[in-house]
Short mmCIF file of C-alpha atoms in Angstrom, two decimals:
data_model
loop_
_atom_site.label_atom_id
_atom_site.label_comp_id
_atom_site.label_asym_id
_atom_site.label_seq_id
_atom_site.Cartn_x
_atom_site.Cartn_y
_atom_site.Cartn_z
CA UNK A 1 5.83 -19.04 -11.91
CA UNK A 2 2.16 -18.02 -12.10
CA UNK A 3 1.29 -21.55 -14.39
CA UNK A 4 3.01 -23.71 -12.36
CA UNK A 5 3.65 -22.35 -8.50
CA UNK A 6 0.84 -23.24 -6.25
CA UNK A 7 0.63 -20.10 -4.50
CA UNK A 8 1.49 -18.03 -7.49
CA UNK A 9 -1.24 -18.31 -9.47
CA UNK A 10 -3.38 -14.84 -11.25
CA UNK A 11 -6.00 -13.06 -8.55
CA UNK A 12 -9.18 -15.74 -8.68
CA UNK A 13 -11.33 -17.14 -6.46
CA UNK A 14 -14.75 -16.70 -5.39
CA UNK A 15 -15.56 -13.25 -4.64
CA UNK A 16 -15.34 -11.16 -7.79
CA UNK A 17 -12.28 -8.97 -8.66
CA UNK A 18 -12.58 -5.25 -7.74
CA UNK A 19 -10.23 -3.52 -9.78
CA UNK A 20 -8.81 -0.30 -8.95
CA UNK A 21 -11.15 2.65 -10.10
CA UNK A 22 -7.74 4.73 -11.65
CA UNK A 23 -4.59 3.26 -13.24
CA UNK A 24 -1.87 4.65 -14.86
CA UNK A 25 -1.75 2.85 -18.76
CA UNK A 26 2.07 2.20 -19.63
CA UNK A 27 2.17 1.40 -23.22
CA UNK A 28 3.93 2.98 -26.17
CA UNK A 29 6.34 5.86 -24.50
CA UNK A 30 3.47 7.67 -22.90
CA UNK A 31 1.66 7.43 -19.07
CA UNK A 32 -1.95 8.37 -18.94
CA UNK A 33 -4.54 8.27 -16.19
CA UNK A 34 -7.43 5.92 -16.92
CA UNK A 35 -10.91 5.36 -15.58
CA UNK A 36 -12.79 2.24 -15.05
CA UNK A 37 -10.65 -0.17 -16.80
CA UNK A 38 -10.45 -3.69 -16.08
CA UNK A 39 -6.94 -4.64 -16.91
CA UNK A 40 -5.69 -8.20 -17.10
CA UNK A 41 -2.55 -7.59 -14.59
CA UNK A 42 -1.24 -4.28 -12.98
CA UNK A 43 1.24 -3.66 -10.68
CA UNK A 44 1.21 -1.05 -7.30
CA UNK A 45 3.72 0.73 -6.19
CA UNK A 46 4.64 0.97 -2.26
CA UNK A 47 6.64 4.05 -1.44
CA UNK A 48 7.56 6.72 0.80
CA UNK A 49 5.94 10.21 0.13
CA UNK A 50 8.45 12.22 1.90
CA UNK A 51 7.76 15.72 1.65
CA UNK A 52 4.59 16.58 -0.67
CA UNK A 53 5.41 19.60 -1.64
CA UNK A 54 7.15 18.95 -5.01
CA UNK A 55 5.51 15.77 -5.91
CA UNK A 56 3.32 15.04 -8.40
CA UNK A 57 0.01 14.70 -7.36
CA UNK A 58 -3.74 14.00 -9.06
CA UNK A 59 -5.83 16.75 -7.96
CA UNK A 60 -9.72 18.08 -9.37
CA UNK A 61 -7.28 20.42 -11.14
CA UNK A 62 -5.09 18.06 -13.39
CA UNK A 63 -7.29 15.20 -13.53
CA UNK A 64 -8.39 15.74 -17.01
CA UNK A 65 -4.92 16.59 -18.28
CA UNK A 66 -3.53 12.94 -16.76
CA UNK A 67 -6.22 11.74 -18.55
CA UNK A 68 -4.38 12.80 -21.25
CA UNK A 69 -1.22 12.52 -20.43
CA UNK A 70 1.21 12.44 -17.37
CA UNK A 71 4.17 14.66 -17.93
CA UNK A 72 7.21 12.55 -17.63
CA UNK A 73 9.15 15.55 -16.71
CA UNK A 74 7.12 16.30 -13.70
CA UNK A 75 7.58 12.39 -12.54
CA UNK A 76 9.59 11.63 -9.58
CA UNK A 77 12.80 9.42 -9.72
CA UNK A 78 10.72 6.69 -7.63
CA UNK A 79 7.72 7.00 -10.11
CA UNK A 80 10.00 7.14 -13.36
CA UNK A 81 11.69 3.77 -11.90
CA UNK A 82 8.73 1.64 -11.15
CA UNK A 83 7.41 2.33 -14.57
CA UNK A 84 11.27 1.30 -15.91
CA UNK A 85 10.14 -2.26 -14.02
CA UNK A 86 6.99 -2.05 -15.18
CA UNK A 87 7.54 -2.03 -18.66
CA UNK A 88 10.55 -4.36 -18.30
CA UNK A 89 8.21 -7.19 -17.03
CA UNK A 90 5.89 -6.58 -19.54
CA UNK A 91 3.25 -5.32 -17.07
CA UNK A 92 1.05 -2.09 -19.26
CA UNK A 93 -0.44 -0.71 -16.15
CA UNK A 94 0.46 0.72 -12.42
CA UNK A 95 -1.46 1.97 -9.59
CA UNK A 96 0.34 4.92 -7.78
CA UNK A 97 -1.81 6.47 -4.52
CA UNK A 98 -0.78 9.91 -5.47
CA UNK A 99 -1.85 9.40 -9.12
CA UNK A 100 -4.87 6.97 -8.82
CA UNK A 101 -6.40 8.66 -6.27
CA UNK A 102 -7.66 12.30 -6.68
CA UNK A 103 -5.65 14.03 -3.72
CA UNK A 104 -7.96 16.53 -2.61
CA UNK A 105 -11.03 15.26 -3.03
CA UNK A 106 -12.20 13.73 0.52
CA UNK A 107 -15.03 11.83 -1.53
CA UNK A 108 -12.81 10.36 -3.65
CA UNK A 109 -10.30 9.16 -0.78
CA UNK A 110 -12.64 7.98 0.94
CA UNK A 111 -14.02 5.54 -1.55
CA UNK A 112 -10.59 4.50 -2.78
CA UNK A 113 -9.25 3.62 1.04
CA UNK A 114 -11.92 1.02 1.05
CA UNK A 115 -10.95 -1.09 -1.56
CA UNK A 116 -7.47 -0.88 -0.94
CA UNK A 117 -7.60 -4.37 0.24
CA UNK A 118 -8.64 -5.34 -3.28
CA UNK A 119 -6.84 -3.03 -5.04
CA UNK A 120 -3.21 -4.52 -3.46
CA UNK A 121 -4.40 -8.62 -3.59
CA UNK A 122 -5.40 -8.51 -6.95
CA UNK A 123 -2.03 -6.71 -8.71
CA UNK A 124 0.36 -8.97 -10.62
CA UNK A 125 3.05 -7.47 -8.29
CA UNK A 126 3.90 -4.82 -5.97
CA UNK A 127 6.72 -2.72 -6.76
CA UNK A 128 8.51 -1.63 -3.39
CA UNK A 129 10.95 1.13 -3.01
CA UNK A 130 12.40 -0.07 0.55
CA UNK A 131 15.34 2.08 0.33
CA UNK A 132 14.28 5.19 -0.61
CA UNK A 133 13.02 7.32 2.27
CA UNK A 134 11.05 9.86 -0.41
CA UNK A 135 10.14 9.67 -3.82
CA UNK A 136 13.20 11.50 -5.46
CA UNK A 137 15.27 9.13 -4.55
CA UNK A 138 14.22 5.85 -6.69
CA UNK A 139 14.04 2.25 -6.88
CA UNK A 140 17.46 1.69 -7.99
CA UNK A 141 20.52 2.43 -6.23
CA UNK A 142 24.36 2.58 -6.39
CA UNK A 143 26.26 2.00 -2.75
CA UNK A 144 30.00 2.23 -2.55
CA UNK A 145 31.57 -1.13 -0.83
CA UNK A 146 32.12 0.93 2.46
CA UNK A 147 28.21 1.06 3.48
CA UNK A 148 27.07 -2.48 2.65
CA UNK A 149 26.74 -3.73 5.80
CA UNK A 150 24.26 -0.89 6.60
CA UNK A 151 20.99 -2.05 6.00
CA UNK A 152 18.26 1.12 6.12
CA UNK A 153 14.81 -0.11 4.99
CA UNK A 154 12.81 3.67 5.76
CA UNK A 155 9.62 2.05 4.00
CA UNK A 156 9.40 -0.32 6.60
CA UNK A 157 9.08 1.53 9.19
CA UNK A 158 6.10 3.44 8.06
CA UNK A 159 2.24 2.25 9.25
CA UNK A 160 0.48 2.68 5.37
CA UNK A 161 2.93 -0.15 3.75
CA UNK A 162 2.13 -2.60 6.44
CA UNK A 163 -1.09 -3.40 4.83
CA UNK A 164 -0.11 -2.80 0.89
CA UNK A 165 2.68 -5.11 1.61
CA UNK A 166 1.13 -7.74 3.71
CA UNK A 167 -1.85 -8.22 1.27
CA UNK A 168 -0.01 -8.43 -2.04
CA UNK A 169 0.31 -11.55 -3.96
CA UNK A 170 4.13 -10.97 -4.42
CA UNK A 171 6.08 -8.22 -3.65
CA UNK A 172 9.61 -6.87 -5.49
CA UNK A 173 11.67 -5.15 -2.68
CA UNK A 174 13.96 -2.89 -4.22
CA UNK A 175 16.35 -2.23 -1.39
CA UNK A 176 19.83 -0.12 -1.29
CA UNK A 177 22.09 -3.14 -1.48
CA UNK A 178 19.82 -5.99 -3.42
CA UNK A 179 16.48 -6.79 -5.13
CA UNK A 180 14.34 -9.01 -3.34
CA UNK A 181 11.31 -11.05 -4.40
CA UNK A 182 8.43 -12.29 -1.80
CA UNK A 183 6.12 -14.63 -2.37
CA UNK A 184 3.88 -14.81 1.02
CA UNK A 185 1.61 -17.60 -0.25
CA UNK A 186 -2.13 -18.23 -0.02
CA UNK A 187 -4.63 -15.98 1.53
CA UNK A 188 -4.98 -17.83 4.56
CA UNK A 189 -1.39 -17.64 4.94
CA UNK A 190 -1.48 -13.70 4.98
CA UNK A 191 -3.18 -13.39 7.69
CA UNK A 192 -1.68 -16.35 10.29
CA UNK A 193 -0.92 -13.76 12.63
CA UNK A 194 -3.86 -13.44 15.24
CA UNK A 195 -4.99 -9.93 15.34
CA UNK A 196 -3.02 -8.72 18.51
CA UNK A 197 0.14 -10.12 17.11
CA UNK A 198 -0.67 -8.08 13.96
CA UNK A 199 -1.42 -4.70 15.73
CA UNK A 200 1.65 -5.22 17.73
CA UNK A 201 3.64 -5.46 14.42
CA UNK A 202 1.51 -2.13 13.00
CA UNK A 203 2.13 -0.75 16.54
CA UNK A 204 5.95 -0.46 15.72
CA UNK A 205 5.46 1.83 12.50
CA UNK A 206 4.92 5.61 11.61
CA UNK A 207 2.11 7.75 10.99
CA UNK A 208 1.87 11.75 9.84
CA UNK A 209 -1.34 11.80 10.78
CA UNK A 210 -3.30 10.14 13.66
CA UNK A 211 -6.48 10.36 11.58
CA UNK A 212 -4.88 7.64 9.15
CA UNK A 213 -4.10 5.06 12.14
CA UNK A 214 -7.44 2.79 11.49
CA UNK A 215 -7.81 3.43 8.35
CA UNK A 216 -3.99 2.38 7.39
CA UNK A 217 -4.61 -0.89 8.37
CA UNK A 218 -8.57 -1.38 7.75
CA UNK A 219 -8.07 -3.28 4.70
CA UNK A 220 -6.31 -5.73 6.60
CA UNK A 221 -9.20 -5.58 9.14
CA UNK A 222 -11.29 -6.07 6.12
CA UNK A 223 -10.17 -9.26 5.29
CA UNK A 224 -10.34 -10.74 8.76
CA UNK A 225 -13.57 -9.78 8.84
CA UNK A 226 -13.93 -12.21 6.14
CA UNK A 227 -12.84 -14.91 8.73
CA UNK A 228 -14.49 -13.70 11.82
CA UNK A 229 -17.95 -13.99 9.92
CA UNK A 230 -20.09 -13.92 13.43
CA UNK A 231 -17.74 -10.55 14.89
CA UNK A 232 -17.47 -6.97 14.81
CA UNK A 233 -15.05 -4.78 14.36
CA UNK A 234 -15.00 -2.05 17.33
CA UNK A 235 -12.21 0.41 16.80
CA UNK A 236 -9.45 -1.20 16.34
CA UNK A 237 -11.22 -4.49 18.68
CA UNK A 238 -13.12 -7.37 17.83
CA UNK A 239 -16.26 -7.50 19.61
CA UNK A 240 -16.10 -11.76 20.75
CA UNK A 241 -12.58 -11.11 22.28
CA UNK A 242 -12.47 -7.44 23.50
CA UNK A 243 -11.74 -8.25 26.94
CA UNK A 244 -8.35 -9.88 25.45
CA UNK A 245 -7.89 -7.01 22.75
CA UNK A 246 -8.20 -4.13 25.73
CA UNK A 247 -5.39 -5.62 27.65
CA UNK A 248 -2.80 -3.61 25.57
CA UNK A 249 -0.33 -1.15 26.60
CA UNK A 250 2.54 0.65 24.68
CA UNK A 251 6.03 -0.45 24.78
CA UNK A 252 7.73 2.44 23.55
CA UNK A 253 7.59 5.94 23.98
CA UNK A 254 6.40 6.66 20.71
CA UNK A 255 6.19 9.93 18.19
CA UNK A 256 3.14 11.21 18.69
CA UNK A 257 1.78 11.93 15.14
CA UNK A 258 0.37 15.38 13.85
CA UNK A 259 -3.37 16.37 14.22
CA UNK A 260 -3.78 14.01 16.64
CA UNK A 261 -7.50 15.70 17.47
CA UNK A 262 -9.17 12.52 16.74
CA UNK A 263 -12.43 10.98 17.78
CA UNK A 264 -12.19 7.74 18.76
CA UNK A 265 -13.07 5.64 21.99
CA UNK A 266 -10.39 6.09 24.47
CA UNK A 267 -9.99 2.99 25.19
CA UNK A 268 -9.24 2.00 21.45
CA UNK A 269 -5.32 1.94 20.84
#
């Protein structure tokens, strides 16, 4: 596949590979937290967090212990499964969000959320758990006979995967009634879709919090920008077609997310 598939070839090209600044090292039995590695292929995993209550997060707190080690015990079904794949694909290393990225530490988010764009086009793979609707619930599943014409894909639906799974190289759906793998193809490819179309498609999804809704899909805005070299980005606009981009209106009547005390131009969707 990667040696002889045109459009599955390892992350190269021009601009220099960004790897992500945490990953979680699979090899031997144990999972550890490691800093500024550069590894030679890594996987991400695409989930839904559910409730964060009970789930296992890297804080200032247990970042030097995870460093260590990362108590299986405490693992989620979802987390425990993708490093099952993992390790059956020979892949030593996975990038989590909840893991790699130090959860209360606005710095630290912050400077992660840029490079997501990197961090999900230069994995091997992304590992996605399109069934489950939280992380207890896992990659794999078992459905009696009776539901299989029910198709519930809860990952979908929500506005942070749109990006993760839009910019990965190739993606491994793990869904309730089959395993899917998607290879979108070359980076111009990825992004066919002219912006609109794409915002419409965002439009459609889920957010918690309205504070994430331009950052969610800024790494795709990222890589446009790469195309658009003589535009701006305005909010959500571009600055040579804003009178096009403004004529927007919603379709549905939507959920409004929580906190939605946000400061952005009104006119910005």
């Amino acid at each position: 596949c990667t040696t002889n598939h045109t459009h599955c070839h390892e992350p190269t090209g021009s601009r220099n590979i960004k790897y992500p600044k945490r990953v979680l090292e699979l090899r031997n039995s144990s999972v550890r937290l490691c800093e500024d590695l550069e590894p030679e292929r890594y996987a991400c995993l695409s989930h839904c967090w559910g409730s964060t209550t009970e789930m296992i997060k890297t804080t200032m707190a247990t970042l030097d212990r995870f460093k260590h080690a990362v108590p299986r015990d405490a693992l989620q079904r979802t987390f425990r499964d993708a490093i099952e794949i993992c390790r059956r694909l020979e892949i030593h290393f996975l990038w989590i969000d909840s893991l790699c990225i130090i959860q209360d530490s606005d710095e630290d988010w912050k400077e992660q959320a840029s490079h997501m764009a990197d961090i999900y086009e230069n994995a091997f793979i992304t590992i996605a758990s399109t069934w489950a609707g939280n992380t207890s619930k896992g990659c794999f599943s078992r459905t009696k006979s009776i539901f299989l014409a029910k198709p519930d894909f809860p990952l979908l639906s929500r506005a942070w995967t749109f990006q993760e799974l839009l910019l990965s190289p190739r993606v491994l759906y793990f869904c309730a009634q089959q395993v899917i793998l998607s290879v979108p193809g070359s980076d111009a490819s990825k992004l066919r879709l002219e912006w609109q179309d794409l915002v419409q498609a965002y439009s459609r999804r889920k957010l918690t919090f309205a504070r994430d809704r331009l950052p969610a899909i800024a790494a795709i805005a990222e890589r446009m920008q790469d195309r658009r070299t003589n535009d701006r980005f305005l909010a959500g606009l571009w600055e040579q077609t804003i009178l096009h981009d403004l004529v927007w209106r919603s379709k549905s009547k939507a959920v409004k997310p929580k906190n939605n005390t946000i400061y952005l131009p009104i006119w910005s969707w």
